[in-house]
Amino acid sequence: MKNDIIQRFVSYVKINTQSDENSPSCPSTPGQMTLANKLVEELKTIGMDEVSIDENGYVMSTLPANTEKNVPTIGFLAHVDTATDFTGEGVNPQIVEHYDGNDLVLNEATNVVLSQKDFPALANYKDHTLITTDGTTLLGADNKAGIAEIMTAMDYLIKHPEIKHGKIRVAFTPDEEIGRGPHKFDVEKFNADFAYTMDGGPIGELQYESFNAAGLKLTFRGTNIHPGTAKGTMVNAAKIAMEFHNALPADEAPELTEEYEGFYHLLSFHGDVEVTKLSYIIRDFDRKNFEARKALVEKIVAELKEKYGQDRISIEMNDQYYNMREKIEPVKEIVDIASDAMKSLNIEPIVSPIRGGTDGSQLSYMGLPTPNIFTGGENFHGPYEFISVENMEKAVQVIVEICKLFEERAE
Ligand SMILES: [Zn+2]
């Protein structure tokens, strides 16, 4: 199994599939379609049924049930795109056998070193086979590790018909990193009762809570006058914008919060006396607090309008996704089965809230409750990204075990 995983993973990461939020198309970049088409061929080769790809790059397929029992249909999902934070062009994966626990020089020329000092988690990987970057690109374990794991698990189940399971659905989707993954996902066509995204980090991660999320854009309009004769006439847009920002609770920012704490995050501040534009994201796990955060924004804006004039400020605030917990809690057994699957493989489940969103945050509200499971990767979205092959194998076993447990517990 180990060589299969390595071979699959390496072949996927070599295709540049970085998404692009400035592209209106779906998938946003052609590389994603290249990988999606390759996955279609591979799904057919391993013997999956009902393999399909639509014009938007969504790949779906079925592993038919091999039991008479009435088992719910479960899905496994991974996304084909990689992050936009760091280049994904020319990924040249390095395989480190029997990692000795010391610092890893990723690139001698540019002195990129994966060090214990910066990345204490490295200590967990002594004697593992690690796949790293060459220091010049991201790796793309997020989320090609998930694809390799799902593919390998399906291959394994097909080769081991003695393992009984219900109907399994698999989907590979585009544009997760730019938040559009579920936008054109056909939940009805997928037709699963529950699903899991294989899109988490270190071994054991099991997540079913995400932020409630909104985006906020503010435009402040001033009146520019020669500063020598400005008295009583000049209105400085940049200063109203600063006043807005200073009215937000100063300690509720990403760099000052953790665990279940929410925040207002100032993404950008562009402006001058004439026009200033601020862009924020608002995040909170608790729906009431989330609504209160948005209400506070409205209140501050109303006060500033009162002070400077109604047409000085325009506001655009939109919800982006919600905490999937609300939709998963009623079917909590899907989290329990994933947790039991890990325990039966001697993996300690680490149930923690995601300080972000996954495709599952949107899918759960589209009628497909979708918790998230580890892939085994670390340091996503940059040159220090790496993954343990042994932990990828564990993720494959977790998928197989989940399929097994759903069958065992069915009538
Ligand atoms: Zn991901």
Short mmCIF file of C-alpha atoms and ligand atoms in Angstrom, two decimals:
data_model
loop_
_atom_site.label_atom_id
_atom_site.label_comp_id
_atom_site.label_asym_id
_atom_site.label_seq_id
_atom_site.Cartn_x
_atom_site.Cartn_y
_atom_site.Cartn_z
CA MET A 1 0.00 0.00 0.00
CA LYS A 2 2.81 2.38 0.89
CA ASN A 3 4.25 2.54 -2.61
CA ASP A 4 0.80 3.02 -4.14
CA ILE A 5 0.18 6.03 -1.93
CA ILE A 6 3.54 7.60 -2.67
CA GLN A 7 3.18 7.06 -6.38
CA ARG A 8 -0.35 8.48 -6.48
CA PHE A 9 0.47 11.45 -4.31
CA VAL A 10 3.60 12.38 -6.26
CA SER A 11 1.76 12.15 -9.58
CA TYR A 12 -0.97 14.52 -8.29
CA VAL A 13 1.30 17.16 -6.75
CA LYS A 14 3.26 17.54 -9.97
CA ILE A 15 0.19 19.05 -11.65
CA ASN A 16 -0.17 22.70 -10.70
CA THR A 17 -3.76 23.14 -9.51
CA GLN A 18 -3.58 26.43 -7.62
CA SER A 19 -6.99 28.07 -7.73
CA ASP A 20 -7.44 31.74 -8.63
CA GLU A 21 -10.06 33.90 -6.96
CA ASN A 22 -9.83 36.48 -9.75
CA SER A 23 -10.99 33.94 -12.30
CA PRO A 24 -14.77 33.72 -12.73
CA SER A 25 -14.69 30.26 -14.34
CA CYS A 26 -15.23 26.91 -12.64
CA PRO A 27 -12.77 25.38 -12.10
CA SER A 28 -10.96 28.69 -11.73
CA THR A 29 -7.78 27.33 -13.35
CA PRO A 30 -7.18 24.79 -16.16
CA GLY A 31 -4.71 22.70 -14.11
CA GLN A 32 -7.58 21.56 -11.90
CA MET A 33 -9.40 20.16 -14.95
CA THR A 34 -6.20 18.35 -15.97
CA LEU A 35 -6.00 16.63 -12.58
CA ALA A 36 -9.75 15.96 -12.49
CA ASN A 37 -9.57 14.19 -15.87
CA LYS A 38 -6.62 12.14 -14.67
CA LEU A 39 -8.62 11.11 -11.58
CA VAL A 40 -11.53 10.03 -13.77
CA GLU A 41 -9.22 7.66 -15.64
CA GLU A 42 -7.76 6.35 -12.41
CA LEU A 43 -11.18 5.74 -10.83
CA LYS A 44 -12.13 3.71 -13.90
CA THR A 45 -8.85 1.80 -13.78
CA ILE A 46 -9.26 0.71 -10.16
CA GLY A 47 -12.80 -0.47 -10.97
CA MET A 48 -15.15 2.21 -9.59
CA ASP A 49 -18.69 2.49 -11.00
CA GLU A 50 -20.63 5.49 -12.29
CA VAL A 51 -17.51 7.58 -12.84
CA SER A 52 -18.53 11.05 -14.03
CA ILE A 53 -17.11 14.53 -14.53
CA ASP A 54 -19.21 17.59 -15.25
CA GLU A 55 -18.31 20.79 -17.13
CA ASN A 56 -17.31 22.45 -13.83
CA GLY A 57 -14.73 19.81 -12.98
CA TYR A 58 -16.66 17.93 -10.30
CA VAL A 59 -15.68 14.24 -10.34
CA MET A 60 -18.03 11.67 -8.82
CA SER A 61 -18.04 7.89 -8.63
CA THR A 62 -19.56 4.95 -6.80
CA LEU A 63 -18.35 1.86 -5.04
CA PRO A 64 -21.48 -0.33 -4.98
CA ALA A 65 -22.59 -2.01 -1.76
CA ASN A 66 -21.54 -5.63 -1.26
CA THR A 67 -23.94 -6.33 1.58
CA GLU A 68 -27.65 -7.08 1.88
CA LYS A 69 -27.96 -4.87 4.93
CA ASN A 70 -29.61 -1.47 4.78
CA VAL A 71 -26.51 0.72 5.19
CA PRO A 72 -26.58 4.52 4.75
CA THR A 73 -24.72 5.80 1.68
CA ILE A 74 -21.58 7.58 2.79
CA GLY A 75 -19.37 9.90 0.79
CA PHE A 76 -15.71 10.84 0.88
CA LEU A 77 -14.54 14.14 -0.54
CA ALA A 78 -11.28 15.88 -1.29
CA HIS A 79 -10.46 19.02 -3.27
CA VAL A 80 -8.17 19.11 -6.28
CA ASP A 81 -7.02 22.74 -5.97
CA THR A 82 -4.12 24.00 -3.89
CA ALA A 83 -3.66 27.26 -2.01
CA THR A 84 -2.87 30.60 -3.55
CA ASP A 85 -0.57 31.75 -0.72
CA PHE A 86 2.63 30.32 -2.23
CA THR A 87 3.53 29.02 -5.66
CA GLY A 88 2.43 25.55 -6.72
CA GLU A 89 4.25 25.57 -10.04
CA GLY A 90 6.98 22.96 -10.49
CA VAL A 91 6.42 21.02 -7.26
CA ASN A 92 9.37 18.67 -6.85
CA PRO A 93 8.58 16.39 -3.91
CA GLN A 94 11.45 15.03 -1.83
CA ILE A 95 11.12 11.65 -0.16
CA VAL A 96 12.96 11.25 3.13
CA GLU A 97 13.10 7.60 4.24
CA HIS A 98 13.56 6.82 7.94
CA TYR A 99 13.55 10.46 9.02
CA ASP A 100 16.25 10.74 11.68
CA GLY A 101 14.68 13.55 13.70
CA ASN A 102 17.22 16.21 12.71
CA ASP A 103 16.70 19.46 10.82
CA LEU A 104 15.91 18.90 7.15
CA VAL A 105 17.59 21.15 4.62
CA LEU A 106 14.94 21.61 1.95
CA ASN A 107 16.99 23.93 -0.21
CA GLU A 108 20.67 24.53 0.30
CA ALA A 109 20.94 27.39 -2.19
CA THR A 110 18.22 29.48 -0.54
CA ASN A 111 18.80 28.06 2.95
CA VAL A 112 15.25 26.81 3.49
CA VAL A 113 15.40 24.48 6.49
CA LEU A 114 12.62 22.50 8.14
CA SER A 115 13.90 22.83 11.69
CA GLN A 116 12.86 21.38 15.04
CA LYS A 117 13.13 24.85 16.52
CA ASP A 118 10.51 26.34 14.18
CA PHE A 119 8.45 23.17 13.82
CA PRO A 120 8.49 21.20 17.10
CA ALA A 121 5.92 18.77 15.65
CA LEU A 122 8.77 17.24 13.63
CA ALA A 123 9.66 15.28 16.75
CA ASN A 124 6.54 13.14 16.14
CA TYR A 125 7.90 11.84 12.86
CA LYS A 126 11.14 10.07 13.78
CA ASP A 127 11.60 6.94 11.60
CA HIS A 128 8.70 7.96 9.32
CA THR A 129 8.92 8.32 5.56
CA LEU A 130 8.33 12.02 4.96
CA ILE A 131 7.47 13.79 1.74
CA THR A 132 8.63 17.41 1.69
CA THR A 133 9.02 20.20 -0.85
CA ASP A 134 12.35 21.28 -2.33
CA GLY A 135 11.86 24.62 -0.58
CA THR A 136 10.72 26.52 -3.65
CA THR A 137 7.00 25.67 -3.75
CA LEU A 138 4.17 24.47 -1.58
CA LEU A 139 3.66 20.70 -1.52
CA GLY A 140 -0.08 20.41 -2.09
CA ALA A 141 -0.69 17.74 0.56
CA ASP A 142 -3.67 20.02 1.14
CA ASN A 143 -5.55 18.36 -0.36
CA LYS A 144 -3.88 15.89 -2.72
CA ALA A 145 -3.08 13.70 0.26
CA GLY A 146 -6.85 13.39 0.76
CA ILE A 147 -7.32 12.40 -2.88
CA ALA A 148 -4.53 9.79 -2.69
CA GLU A 149 -6.00 8.40 0.53
CA ILE A 150 -9.55 8.10 -0.80
CA MET A 151 -8.32 6.57 -4.07
CA THR A 152 -6.14 4.06 -2.23
CA ALA A 153 -8.94 3.15 0.19
CA MET A 154 -11.36 2.49 -2.70
CA ASP A 155 -8.70 0.43 -4.47
CA TYR A 156 -8.21 -1.54 -1.25
CA LEU A 157 -11.93 -2.18 -0.75
CA ILE A 158 -12.29 -3.34 -4.36
CA LYS A 159 -9.38 -5.75 -3.89
CA HIS A 160 -10.80 -7.00 -0.57
CA PRO A 161 -14.43 -7.91 -1.24
CA GLU A 162 -14.50 -9.83 2.05
CA ILE A 163 -14.78 -6.41 3.75
CA LYS A 164 -18.50 -5.68 3.73
CA HIS A 165 -19.74 -2.13 3.17
CA GLY A 166 -22.74 -0.16 1.94
CA LYS A 167 -22.78 2.09 -1.09
CA ILE A 168 -19.84 4.49 -1.06
CA ARG A 169 -19.76 7.74 -3.04
CA VAL A 170 -16.55 9.59 -3.85
CA ALA A 171 -16.19 13.18 -5.08
CA PHE A 172 -13.22 15.31 -6.04
CA THR A 173 -14.09 18.98 -6.20
CA PRO A 174 -12.47 22.24 -7.42
CA ASP A 175 -11.80 25.63 -5.84
CA GLU A 176 -12.01 24.89 -2.10
CA GLU A 177 -9.19 27.31 -1.31
CA ILE A 178 -11.17 30.22 -2.75
CA GLY A 179 -14.32 29.18 -0.88
CA ARG A 180 -16.26 28.06 -3.94
CA GLY A 181 -15.92 24.29 -3.59
CA PRO A 182 -19.55 23.53 -2.83
CA HIS A 183 -21.03 26.27 -5.04
CA LYS A 184 -21.62 23.99 -8.01
CA PHE A 185 -21.63 20.71 -6.08
CA ASP A 186 -24.73 18.73 -7.04
CA VAL A 187 -25.82 17.34 -3.66
CA GLU A 188 -28.78 15.56 -5.24
CA LYS A 189 -26.66 13.82 -7.82
CA PHE A 190 -24.10 12.84 -5.17
CA ASN A 191 -27.00 11.36 -3.22
CA ALA A 192 -25.21 10.33 -0.03
CA ASP A 193 -26.64 10.41 3.47
CA PHE A 194 -23.44 11.75 5.02
CA ALA A 195 -19.94 12.53 3.87
CA TYR A 196 -16.48 13.17 5.20
CA THR A 197 -13.94 15.58 3.80
CA MET A 198 -10.44 14.13 4.03
CA ASP A 199 -8.97 17.59 4.44
CA GLY A 200 -7.53 17.89 7.95
CA GLY A 201 -3.98 18.13 9.25
CA PRO A 202 -2.07 15.92 11.70
CA ILE A 203 -3.12 12.37 12.56
CA GLY A 204 -6.22 12.09 14.74
CA GLU A 205 -7.88 15.33 13.69
CA LEU A 206 -11.66 15.02 13.58
CA GLN A 207 -13.62 18.19 13.15
CA TYR A 208 -17.29 19.02 13.02
CA GLU A 209 -17.31 22.63 14.15
CA SER A 210 -16.33 25.57 12.02
CA PHE A 211 -16.69 29.32 12.28
CA ASN A 212 -19.74 31.29 11.29
CA ALA A 213 -18.29 33.63 8.73
CA ALA A 214 -19.08 36.95 7.08
CA GLY A 215 -17.20 39.27 4.76
CA LEU A 216 -17.37 43.04 5.23
CA LYS A 217 -16.41 45.79 2.79
CA LEU A 218 -16.62 49.46 3.73
CA THR A 219 -16.11 52.51 1.54
CA PHE A 220 -15.58 55.92 3.13
CA ARG A 221 -15.91 59.05 0.99
CA GLY A 222 -14.25 62.32 1.98
CA THR A 223 -14.00 65.84 0.59
CA ASN A 224 -10.51 66.93 -0.37
CA ILE A 225 -9.62 70.63 -0.09
CA HIS A 226 -6.25 72.37 -0.12
CA PRO A 227 -5.05 71.89 3.46
CA GLY A 228 -4.35 75.63 3.75
CA THR A 229 -8.02 76.48 3.39
CA ALA A 230 -9.53 73.25 4.66
CA LYS A 231 -10.94 74.44 7.92
CA GLY A 232 -14.56 73.43 8.32
CA THR A 233 -14.76 71.95 4.83
CA MET A 234 -12.32 69.05 4.48
CA VAL A 235 -13.60 65.60 5.36
CA ASN A 236 -10.81 63.02 5.54
CA ALA A 237 -12.03 59.57 4.46
CA ALA A 238 -8.96 57.80 5.82
CA LYS A 239 -9.57 59.27 9.26
CA ILE A 240 -13.22 58.19 9.34
CA ALA A 241 -12.03 54.73 8.39
CA MET A 242 -9.56 54.77 11.30
CA GLU A 243 -12.34 55.91 13.59
CA PHE A 244 -14.42 52.94 12.44
CA HIS A 245 -11.61 50.50 13.07
CA ASN A 246 -10.82 51.95 16.48
CA ALA A 247 -14.44 51.50 17.53
CA LEU A 248 -14.08 47.71 17.14
CA PRO A 249 -12.89 45.77 20.23
CA ALA A 250 -9.10 45.95 19.88
CA ASP A 251 -8.40 42.54 21.42
CA GLU A 252 -10.77 40.62 19.15
CA ALA A 253 -8.33 40.05 16.30
CA PRO A 254 -6.88 36.80 14.90
CA GLU A 255 -3.45 37.45 16.41
CA LEU A 256 -5.00 37.78 19.88
CA THR A 257 -7.56 34.97 19.87
CA GLU A 258 -7.62 31.17 19.95
CA GLU A 259 -9.85 28.13 20.46
CA TYR A 260 -13.48 29.26 20.62
CA GLU A 261 -12.79 33.01 20.50
CA GLY A 262 -14.10 34.97 17.54
CA PHE A 263 -12.67 38.05 15.84
CA TYR A 264 -12.82 40.92 13.38
CA HIS A 265 -9.92 40.69 10.96
CA LEU A 266 -8.85 43.74 8.97
CA LEU A 267 -7.68 42.23 5.68
CA SER A 268 -6.86 45.45 3.88
CA PHE A 269 -6.88 49.23 4.26
CA HIS A 270 -6.49 51.23 1.06
CA GLY A 271 -7.16 54.88 0.86
CA ASP A 272 -6.55 58.58 0.99
CA VAL A 273 -8.44 61.74 1.92
CA GLU A 274 -10.88 61.25 -0.95
CA VAL A 275 -11.76 57.56 -0.75
CA THR A 276 -10.75 54.83 1.71
CA LYS A 277 -11.77 51.19 1.48
CA LEU A 278 -11.56 48.65 4.30
CA SER A 279 -12.05 44.95 3.96
CA TYR A 280 -12.70 42.61 6.91
CA ILE A 281 -13.69 39.08 7.72
CA ILE A 282 -15.84 38.42 10.79
CA ARG A 283 -15.68 35.04 12.53
CA ASP A 284 -17.41 33.43 15.52
CA PHE A 285 -18.34 29.86 16.50
CA ASP A 286 -21.44 30.95 18.35
CA ARG A 287 -24.29 32.05 16.07
CA LYS A 288 -25.64 34.60 18.57
CA ASN A 289 -22.22 36.19 19.05
CA PHE A 290 -21.76 36.16 15.29
CA GLU A 291 -25.00 38.10 14.81
CA ALA A 292 -23.95 40.47 17.63
CA ARG A 293 -20.65 41.16 15.86
CA LYS A 294 -22.45 42.12 12.69
CA ALA A 295 -24.91 44.25 14.68
CA LEU A 296 -21.99 46.10 16.27
CA VAL A 297 -20.60 46.91 12.82
CA GLU A 298 -23.99 48.27 11.74
CA LYS A 299 -24.21 50.36 14.90
CA ILE A 300 -20.77 51.92 14.49
CA VAL A 301 -21.50 52.69 10.84
CA ALA A 302 -24.85 54.28 11.78
CA GLU A 303 -23.13 56.49 14.35
CA LEU A 304 -20.43 57.58 11.90
CA LYS A 305 -23.08 58.35 9.27
CA GLU A 306 -24.89 60.45 11.84
CA LYS A 307 -21.67 62.32 12.56
CA TYR A 308 -20.30 62.79 9.01
CA GLY A 309 -23.27 62.40 6.67
CA GLN A 310 -25.33 59.50 5.41
CA ASP A 311 -23.63 59.26 2.01
CA ARG A 312 -20.09 59.26 3.41
CA ILE A 313 -20.10 55.52 4.11
CA SER A 314 -21.31 52.51 2.21
CA ILE A 315 -21.30 49.03 3.65
CA GLU A 316 -21.46 45.59 2.10
CA MET A 317 -21.68 42.69 4.58
CA ASN A 318 -22.43 39.11 3.51
CA ASP A 319 -22.54 35.79 5.33
CA GLN A 320 -20.04 33.32 3.85
CA TYR A 321 -20.70 30.08 5.75
CA TYR A 322 -22.00 28.85 9.10
CA ASN A 323 -20.84 26.56 11.88
CA MET A 324 -21.54 23.06 10.59
CA ARG A 325 -22.03 21.80 14.15
CA GLU A 326 -25.67 22.89 13.99
CA LYS A 327 -26.26 20.43 11.11
CA ILE A 328 -23.98 17.63 12.29
CA GLU A 329 -25.05 17.43 15.92
CA PRO A 330 -28.46 15.89 15.03
CA VAL A 331 -26.56 13.07 13.26
CA LYS A 332 -23.72 12.92 15.74
CA GLU A 333 -23.32 9.17 15.13
CA ILE A 334 -21.29 10.02 12.02
CA VAL A 335 -18.71 11.73 14.20
CA ASP A 336 -18.84 8.84 16.69
CA ILE A 337 -18.22 6.28 13.96
CA ALA A 338 -15.20 8.22 12.71
CA SER A 339 -13.95 8.47 16.27
CA ASP A 340 -14.49 4.74 16.89
CA ALA A 341 -12.76 3.92 13.61
CA MET A 342 -9.68 5.83 14.79
CA LYS A 343 -9.72 4.21 18.23
CA SER A 344 -9.91 0.73 16.74
CA LEU A 345 -6.72 1.62 14.82
CA ASN A 346 -5.05 2.95 17.98
CA ILE A 347 -5.31 6.54 16.80
CA GLU A 348 -6.26 9.06 19.47
CA PRO A 349 -9.08 11.20 18.01
CA ILE A 350 -8.37 14.91 18.38
CA VAL A 351 -11.76 16.61 18.21
CA SER A 352 -11.19 20.32 17.86
CA PRO A 353 -13.03 23.26 16.28
CA ILE A 354 -11.72 24.43 12.91
CA ARG A 355 -10.74 28.08 13.12
CA GLY A 356 -11.82 28.46 9.53
CA GLY A 357 -14.19 26.70 7.21
CA THR A 358 -14.08 23.60 5.07
CA ASP A 359 -16.22 22.58 2.16
CA GLY A 360 -18.17 20.73 4.84
CA SER A 361 -19.27 24.03 6.43
CA GLN A 362 -21.24 24.83 3.28
CA LEU A 363 -22.18 21.25 2.33
CA SER A 364 -23.68 20.60 5.76
CA TYR A 365 -26.09 23.49 5.12
CA MET A 366 -26.84 22.15 1.65
CA GLY A 367 -28.21 18.97 3.20
CA LEU A 368 -25.06 16.85 3.33
CA PRO A 369 -23.66 16.72 6.88
CA THR A 370 -19.88 16.57 6.36
CA PRO A 371 -17.31 16.40 9.18
CA ASN A 372 -13.60 16.62 8.41
CA ILE A 373 -10.89 13.99 8.97
CA PHE A 374 -7.09 14.25 9.08
CA THR A 375 -4.88 13.65 6.05
CA GLY A 376 -1.62 13.56 8.02
CA GLY A 377 -0.15 16.75 6.53
CA GLU A 378 1.55 19.60 8.39
CA ASN A 379 2.33 23.27 7.64
CA PHE A 380 -0.14 23.59 4.78
CA HIS A 381 0.03 26.35 2.15
CA GLY A 382 3.77 26.98 2.11
CA PRO A 383 7.27 25.63 1.47
CA TYR A 384 7.45 23.88 4.87
CA GLU A 385 4.47 21.69 4.08
CA PHE A 386 5.24 17.99 4.61
CA ILE A 387 3.44 14.72 5.15
CA SER A 388 4.20 11.34 6.69
CA VAL A 389 3.49 8.38 4.42
CA GLU A 390 2.76 6.19 7.45
CA ASN A 391 0.08 8.63 8.60
CA MET A 392 -1.39 8.71 5.09
CA GLU A 393 -1.67 4.93 5.37
CA LYS A 394 -3.48 5.42 8.67
CA ALA A 395 -5.92 7.78 6.97
CA VAL A 396 -6.57 5.11 4.33
CA GLN A 397 -7.27 2.61 7.12
CA VAL A 398 -9.63 5.07 8.81
CA ILE A 399 -11.66 5.36 5.58
CA VAL A 400 -11.83 1.57 5.26
CA GLU A 401 -12.75 1.20 8.93
CA ILE A 402 -15.54 3.80 8.68
CA CYS A 403 -17.06 1.89 5.74
CA LYS A 404 -16.80 -1.30 7.76
CA LEU A 405 -18.37 0.14 10.92
CA PHE A 406 -21.34 1.60 9.07
CA GLU A 407 -22.04 -1.89 7.70
CA GLU A 408 -21.54 -3.64 11.04
CA ARG A 409 -23.92 -1.25 12.80
CA ALA A 410 -26.64 -1.44 10.17
CA GLU A 411 -29.64 -3.77 10.28
ZN ZN B 1 -7.81 21.79 2.11
#
